CSV table of C-alpha atoms and ligand atoms in Angstrom, one decimal:
chain,number,residue,atom,x,y,z
Y,255,MET,CA,5.6,14.7,7.0
Y,256,GLN,CA,5.0,15.0,3.3
Y,257,HIS,CA,3.0,11.8,2.7
Y,258,PHE,CA,0.8,9.4,4.6
Y,259,LEU,CA,1.9,6.0,3.3
Y,260,GLN,CA,2.4,3.5,6.0
Y,261,ILE,CA,2.4,3.3,9.8
Y,262,SER,CA,6.2,2.7,10.0
Y,263,ASP,CA,6.7,6.3,8.8
Y,264,LEU,CA,5.0,7.6,12.0
Y,265,SER,CA,6.3,8.2,15.5
Y,266,ARG,CA,4.3,7.3,18.6
Y,267,GLN,CA,4.0,11.0,19.3
Y,268,GLN,CA,2.5,11.6,15.8
Y,269,VAL,CA,0.0,8.7,16.3
Y,270,GLU,CA,-1.1,10.1,19.7
Y,271,ALA,CA,-1.4,13.6,18.3
Y,272,LEU,CA,-3.6,12.3,15.4
Y,273,ILE,CA,-5.8,10.3,17.8
Y,274,GLU,CA,-6.1,13.3,20.2
Y,275,ARG,CA,-7.1,15.6,17.3
Y,276,ALA,CA,-9.6,13.1,15.9
Y,277,LEU,CA,-11.2,12.7,19.4
Y,278,PHE,CA,-11.3,16.5,19.7
Y,279,PHE,CA,-13.3,16.8,16.4
Y,280,LYS,CA,-15.6,14.1,17.6
Y,281,GLN,CA,-16.2,15.5,21.1
Y,282,THR,CA,-16.5,19.2,20.2
Y,283,GLY,CA,-17.9,19.3,16.7
Y,284,GLN,CA,-15.5,22.2,16.1
Y,285,PHE,CA,-13.9,21.9,12.7
Y,286,PRO,CA,-11.3,24.1,11.1
Y,287,SER,CA,-11.8,25.6,7.7
Y,288,TYR,CA,-9.3,25.2,4.8
Y,289,GLN,CA,-11.3,26.8,2.0
Y,290,ASN,CA,-8.3,27.3,-0.3
Y,291,ARG,CA,-7.4,23.6,-0.3
Y,292,ALA,CA,-8.4,20.8,-2.7
Y,293,VAL,CA,-8.1,17.0,-2.5
Y,294,ALA,CA,-8.6,14.4,-5.1
Y,295,ASN,CA,-9.9,10.8,-4.5
Y,296,LEU,CA,-8.5,8.2,-6.8
Y,297,PHE,CA,-10.1,4.9,-6.0
Y,298,TYR,CA,-9.0,2.1,-8.5
Y,299,GLU,CA,-10.5,-0.5,-6.2
Y,300,ASN,CA,-14.0,-0.6,-4.8
Y,301,SER,CA,-14.7,1.2,-1.5
Y,302,THR,CA,-17.6,2.5,0.6
Y,303,ARG,CA,-16.2,3.5,4.0
Y,304,THR,CA,-12.8,4.8,3.0
Y,305,ARG,CA,-13.9,6.8,0.0
Y,306,VAL,CA,-17.0,8.3,1.6
Y,307,SER,CA,-15.2,9.2,4.9
Y,308,PHE,CA,-12.3,10.9,3.1
Y,309,GLU,CA,-14.8,12.9,1.1
Y,310,LEU,CA,-16.9,13.8,4.2
Y,311,ALA,CA,-13.8,14.6,6.2
Y,312,ALA,CA,-12.6,17.0,3.5
Y,313,LYS,CA,-16.1,18.6,3.2
Y,314,ASN,CA,-16.3,19.0,7.0
Y,315,MET,CA,-13.2,21.3,6.7
Y,316,GLN,CA,-14.5,23.1,3.6
Y,317,ILE,CA,-11.8,21.4,1.5
Y,318,SER,CA,-12.9,21.0,-2.1
Y,319,VAL,CA,-13.1,17.4,-3.2
Y,320,ILE,CA,-12.7,15.9,-6.7
Y,321,ASN,CA,-13.8,12.3,-7.0
Y,322,LEU,CA,-12.0,11.3,-10.2
Y,323,ASP,CA,-14.3,8.9,-12.2
Y,324,LEU,CA,-11.7,6.5,-13.5
Y,325,GLN,CA,-14.1,4.9,-16.0
Y,326,THR,CA,-14.3,8.3,-17.8
Y,327,SER,CA,-10.8,9.7,-17.1
Y,328,SER,CA,-8.1,10.0,-19.6
Y,329,GLU,CA,-6.5,6.8,-18.2
Y,330,GLN,CA,-9.0,5.1,-20.5
Y,331,LYS,CA,-7.1,6.8,-23.4
Y,332,GLY,CA,-3.7,5.5,-22.2
Y,333,GLU,CA,-2.6,8.1,-19.7
Y,334,VAL,CA,-0.5,6.6,-17.0
Y,335,ILE,CA,-1.4,7.1,-13.3
Y,336,GLU,CA,1.8,9.2,-12.7
Y,337,ASP,CA,0.7,11.7,-15.4
Y,338,THR,CA,-2.8,11.7,-14.0
Y,339,ILE,CA,-1.4,12.8,-10.6
Y,340,LYS,CA,1.0,15.3,-12.1
Y,341,THR,CA,-1.9,16.8,-14.1
Y,342,ILE,CA,-4.3,17.2,-11.2
Y,343,ALA,CA,-1.4,18.6,-9.1
Y,344,ALA,CA,-0.8,21.2,-11.8
Y,345,MET,CA,-4.4,22.4,-11.3
Y,346,GLY,CA,-3.6,23.1,-7.7
Y,347,ILE,CA,-4.8,19.9,-6.0
Y,348,SER,CA,-2.4,19.4,-3.1
Y,349,SER,CA,-3.5,16.0,-1.6
Y,350,VAL,CA,-4.3,12.8,-3.5
Y,351,VAL,CA,-6.0,10.0,-1.7
Y,352,ILE,CA,-5.3,6.8,-3.6
Y,353,ARG,CA,-6.5,3.2,-3.3
Y,354,HIS,CA,-5.0,0.7,-5.7
Y,355,LYS,CA,-4.6,-3.1,-6.0
Y,356,GLN,CA,-0.8,-2.8,-6.5
Y,357,ASP,CA,1.3,-3.2,-3.3
Y,358,GLY,CA,3.6,-0.2,-2.8
Y,359,LEU,CA,2.1,2.0,-5.6
Y,360,PRO,CA,1.4,5.0,-3.3
Y,361,GLN,CA,5.1,5.0,-2.2
Y,362,LEU,CA,6.2,4.7,-5.8
Y,363,LEU,CA,4.1,7.6,-6.9
Y,364,ALA,CA,5.3,9.7,-4.0
Y,365,GLU,CA,8.9,9.1,-5.3
Y,366,ARG,CA,8.1,9.7,-8.9
Y,367,CYS,CA,5.8,12.7,-8.7
Y,368,LEU,CA,8.4,14.8,-7.0
Y,369,ASN,CA,6.7,18.0,-5.9
Y,370,ASP,CA,7.1,19.5,-2.5
Y,371,SER,CA,3.5,20.7,-2.4
Y,372,LEU,CA,1.9,17.3,-3.4
Y,373,HIS,CA,0.8,14.9,-0.7
Y,374,ILE,CA,0.0,11.2,-1.3
Y,375,ILE,CA,-2.4,9.6,1.2
Y,376,ASN,CA,-2.6,5.8,1.0
Y,377,ALA,CA,-6.2,4.6,1.2
Y,378,GLY,CA,-5.2,0.9,0.9
Y,379,ASP,CA,-2.6,-0.6,-1.5
Y,380,GLY,CA,-3.0,-4.3,-2.4
Y,381,GLN,CA,-2.2,-6.5,0.5
Y,382,HIS,CA,0.4,-4.2,1.8
Y,383,ALA,CA,-1.0,-1.4,4.0
Y,384,HIS,CA,-4.2,0.4,5.0
Y,385,PRO,CA,-2.8,3.0,7.5
Y,386,SER,CA,-5.8,5.2,7.9
Y,387,GLN,CA,-7.9,2.1,8.8
Y,388,ALA,CA,-5.3,1.1,11.5
Y,389,MET,CA,-5.4,4.6,12.9
Y,390,LEU,CA,-9.2,4.7,13.2
Y,391,ASP,CA,-9.2,1.2,14.7
Y,392,MET,CA,-6.6,2.3,17.3
Y,393,MET,CA,-8.7,5.4,18.0
Y,394,THR,CA,-11.7,3.2,18.7
Y,395,ILE,CA,-9.7,1.0,21.0
Y,396,VAL,CA,-8.1,3.9,22.9
Y,397,ALA,CA,-11.5,5.6,23.4
Y,398,SER,CA,-12.8,2.5,25.3
Y,399,LYS,CA,-9.7,0.8,26.6
Y,400,PRO,CA,-6.8,3.3,27.1
Y,401,LYS,CA,-4.4,1.1,29.1
Y,402,LEU,CA,-2.8,-0.2,25.9
Y,403,ASP,CA,0.1,-2.1,27.5
Y,404,GLN,CA,-2.4,-4.3,29.4
Y,405,LEU,CA,-4.6,-5.2,26.3
Y,406,LYS,CA,-4.8,-8.4,24.5
Y,407,ILE,CA,-6.0,-7.9,20.9
Y,408,ALA,CA,-7.1,-11.0,18.9
Y,409,VAL,CA,-7.5,-10.7,15.1
Y,410,VAL,CA,-9.4,-13.6,13.4
Y,411,GLY,CA,-9.5,-14.7,9.8
Y,412,ASP,CA,-7.7,-14.2,6.6
Y,413,VAL,CA,-4.6,-12.6,8.1
Y,414,ARG,CA,-2.4,-13.6,5.1
Y,415,HIS,CA,-4.1,-11.2,2.6
Y,416,SER,CA,-5.1,-8.5,5.0
Y,417,ARG,CA,-3.5,-5.0,4.5
Y,418,VAL,CA,-5.5,-4.0,7.6
Y,419,VAL,CA,-3.6,-6.5,9.8
Y,420,HIS,CA,-0.2,-5.5,8.3
Y,421,SER,CA,-0.8,-1.9,9.3
Y,422,LEU,CA,-2.3,-3.0,12.7
Y,423,GLN,CA,0.8,-5.0,13.5
Y,424,ALA,CA,3.0,-2.0,13.0
Y,425,LEU,CA,0.7,0.2,15.0
Y,426,CYS,CA,0.4,-2.3,17.9
Y,427,ALA,CA,4.2,-2.5,18.1
Y,428,LEU,CA,4.5,1.3,18.0
Y,429,MET,CA,1.9,1.8,20.7
Y,430,GLY,CA,3.1,-0.9,23.0
Y,431,ILE,CA,0.0,-3.1,22.9
Y,432,GLY,CA,0.3,-5.9,25.6
Y,433,GLU,CA,-0.4,-8.8,23.3
Y,434,LEU,CA,-1.5,-9.3,19.7
Y,435,VAL,CA,-2.6,-12.7,18.6
Y,436,MET,CA,-3.6,-13.5,15.0
Y,437,VAL,CA,-6.0,-16.5,14.7
Y,438,ALA,CA,-6.0,-18.1,11.2
Y,439,PRO,CA,-6.1,-21.5,9.5
Y,440,GLU,CA,-2.7,-22.5,8.3
Y,441,LEU,CA,-3.4,-21.6,4.6
Y,442,TRP,CA,-4.3,-18.0,5.7
Y,443,GLN,CA,-1.4,-17.4,8.0
Y,444,PRO,CA,1.2,-14.8,6.9
Y,445,ASP,CA,4.8,-15.8,5.9
Y,446,VAL,CA,6.2,-12.9,7.9
Y,447,ILE,CA,4.9,-11.2,11.0
Y,448,SER,CA,6.4,-8.0,12.4
Y,449,PHE,CA,4.6,-8.1,15.8
Y,450,GLY,CA,2.5,-10.6,17.7
Y,451,ARG,CA,2.0,-14.3,17.3
Y,452,VAL,CA,-0.1,-16.6,15.2
Y,453,THR,CA,-2.3,-19.6,16.3
Y,454,THR,CA,-4.8,-21.9,14.6
Y,455,SER,CA,-6.9,-22.2,17.7
Y,456,LEU,CA,-9.8,-19.8,18.0
Y,457,LYS,CA,-10.5,-20.7,21.6
Y,458,GLU,CA,-6.9,-20.2,22.7
Y,459,GLY,CA,-6.5,-17.0,20.7
Y,460,LEU,CA,-9.7,-15.4,22.0
Y,461,GLU,CA,-9.1,-16.4,25.7
Y,462,ASP,CA,-8.9,-13.2,27.8
Y,463,ALA,CA,-9.0,-11.0,24.7
Y,464,ASP,CA,-10.0,-7.4,25.4
Y,465,VAL,CA,-10.6,-6.8,21.6
Y,466,VAL,CA,-11.7,-9.2,19.0
Y,467,MET,CA,-11.2,-8.0,15.4
Y,468,CYS,CA,-12.9,-10.2,12.8
Y,469,LEU,CA,-11.6,-10.0,9.2
Y,470,ARG,CA,-13.4,-10.3,6.0
Y,471,VAL,CA,-12.8,-13.5,3.9
Y,472,GLN,CA,-11.3,-11.8,0.9
Y,473,ARG,CA,-12.5,-14.2,-1.8
Y,474,GLU,CA,-11.1,-11.9,-4.5
Y,475,ARG,CA,-7.6,-12.2,-3.2
Y,476,LEU,CA,-7.4,-16.0,-2.7
Y,477,LEU,CA,-5.2,-18.0,-5.1
Y,478,GLU,CA,-6.4,-21.4,-6.3
Y,479,THR,CA,-4.1,-23.0,-3.7
Y,480,GLU,CA,-5.5,-20.8,-0.9
Y,481,GLN,CA,-9.2,-21.7,-1.2
Y,482,LEU,CA,-10.9,-23.1,1.9
Y,483,ASP,CA,-14.3,-24.7,2.2
Y,484,LEU,CA,-16.3,-21.9,3.7
Y,485,GLU,CA,-18.5,-24.2,5.7
Y,486,HIS,CA,-15.4,-25.6,7.3
Y,487,TYR,CA,-14.0,-22.1,7.9
Y,488,ARG,CA,-17.3,-21.1,9.5
Y,489,ALA,CA,-17.3,-24.1,11.8
Y,490,HIS,CA,-13.8,-23.3,13.1
Y,491,TYR,CA,-13.3,-19.6,12.8
Y,492,ALA,CA,-16.6,-17.6,12.5
Y,493,ILE,CA,-17.4,-15.1,15.3
Y,494,THR,CA,-20.7,-16.2,16.7
Y,495,PRO,CA,-22.3,-15.7,20.1
Y,496,LYS,CA,-20.6,-18.9,21.3
Y,497,THR,CA,-17.1,-18.1,20.0
Y,498,LEU,CA,-17.2,-14.4,21.1
Y,499,SER,CA,-17.9,-15.8,24.6
Y,500,TYR,CA,-14.3,-17.2,24.6
Y,501,ALA,CA,-13.1,-13.6,25.0
Y,502,ARG,CA,-13.6,-11.3,28.0
Y,503,SER,CA,-17.3,-10.5,28.6
Y,504,ASP,CA,-16.5,-6.8,28.0
Y,505,ALA,CA,-14.4,-7.4,24.9
Y,506,LEU,CA,-14.9,-5.0,22.0
Y,507,LEU,CA,-16.0,-6.7,18.7
Y,508,MET,CA,-14.5,-5.0,15.7
Y,509,HIS,CA,-14.6,-5.5,11.9
Y,510,PRO,CA,-13.0,-3.2,9.4
Y,511,GLY,CA,-15.8,-3.9,6.9
Y,512,PRO,CA,-17.3,-4.7,4.6
Y,513,MET,CA,-18.7,-7.7,6.5
Y,514,ASN,CA,-19.8,-11.0,5.0
Y,515,ARG,CA,-22.6,-11.8,7.4
Y,516,GLY,CA,-23.1,-15.5,7.9
Y,517,VAL,CA,-19.6,-16.2,6.7
Y,518,GLU,CA,-16.9,-14.8,9.1
Y,519,ILE,CA,-19.4,-13.1,11.4
Y,520,ASP,CA,-23.0,-13.7,12.6
Y,521,SER,CA,-25.5,-10.9,12.7
Y,522,GLU,CA,-26.3,-11.6,16.4
Y,523,VAL,CA,-22.8,-10.4,17.4
Y,524,ALA,CA,-22.3,-7.9,14.5
Y,525,ASP,CA,-25.3,-6.0,15.7
Y,526,GLY,CA,-24.9,-7.0,19.4
Y,527,ALA,CA,-24.0,-5.1,22.5
Y,528,GLN,CA,-20.2,-5.7,22.2
Y,529,SER,CA,-20.0,-4.5,18.6
Y,530,VAL,CA,-18.2,-1.2,17.9
Y,531,ILE,CA,-18.3,-1.8,14.1
Y,532,LEU,CA,-20.3,1.3,13.4
Y,533,LYS,CA,-18.3,3.3,15.9
Y,534,GLN,CA,-15.2,2.4,13.8
Y,535,VAL,CA,-17.0,3.8,10.7
Y,536,GLN,CA,-17.9,7.0,12.6
Y,537,HIS,CA,-14.3,7.4,13.9
Y,538,GLY,CA,-13.1,7.0,10.3
Y,539,VAL,CA,-14.5,10.4,9.4
Y,540,PHE,CA,-12.8,12.2,12.3
Y,541,MET,CA,-9.5,10.3,11.9
Y,542,ARG,CA,-9.4,11.2,8.2
Y,543,MET,CA,-10.0,14.8,9.0
Y,544,ALA,CA,-7.0,14.7,11.3
Y,545,ILE,CA,-4.9,13.1,8.5
Y,546,LEU,CA,-6.0,15.5,5.8
Y,547,GLU,CA,-5.3,18.4,8.2
Y,548,LEU,CA,-1.6,17.3,8.3
Y,549,PHE,CA,-1.3,18.6,4.7
Y,550,CYS,CA,-3.4,21.8,5.0
U,712,LIG,N1,-12.5,-1.0,5.6
U,712,LIG,C1,-12.5,-0.5,4.3
U,712,LIG,O1,-11.4,-0.2,3.7
U,712,LIG,O2,-13.7,-0.5,3.7
U,712,LIG,P1,-14.0,0.0,2.3
U,712,LIG,O3,-13.4,-1.0,1.3
U,712,LIG,O4,-15.5,0.1,2.2
U,712,LIG,O5,-13.4,1.3,2.1
């Protein structure tokens, strides 16, 4: 594998190997050392979890990390992103972690910056894909509920604009998840689904669910025609103690973050006994170590 761009590029064996490796890092605390390697983080969109965990993952393996400050980089003088990447590759940086608002840009850059020793890692592109998030989410699910073919996963919220859900659908199909149901108001339902089904009913969608994944209301991505009254949304789709009780009593509550407390999720459940939201964050470091190691 030369790049880490989208889940559909992976085989089931590769996914299982990455999860096994990430769980090994978590369980043993034994980390390999790749002192002669360097990775650059290029985040053109805001991020806390993904940027910090890729940085920490690299540092855990003694990989040098360059966080390019895009406000002071030569892109402010007109350099195009392709030349930025070729420039840092010429300095010996072999992996570039990129987040960008443009769907498909990591793939485009991988095609344009042809160089056998350069690896592009997609840290989230527009509404298209967020493959490392899907991988850490699957790691979190596998760690608690390994019988994947018997699981019902319910995803709730702004499915239409969610790159997390696009990657999750591909990963659930690949891993043979029993059932994936996406719960969303009609305005926030996707035009195309690759796996699972969609419903507007929170109660029906959550019934017997083993995993409930709550999505952020992505206000920055909503078009004028896609705006919903947030009080109406809360009344019908928020994850609260009452609505979480529609799912199985041992269901995992997940959220990729960042959360809008009091909008799509209530603090009682976000901080409650069923929440694995901070475990997702913890797993993100180990999963990103496993992903970076692919290119060391
Ligand atoms: N889940 C996620 O991508 O979070 P950040 O935007 O904080 O990286």
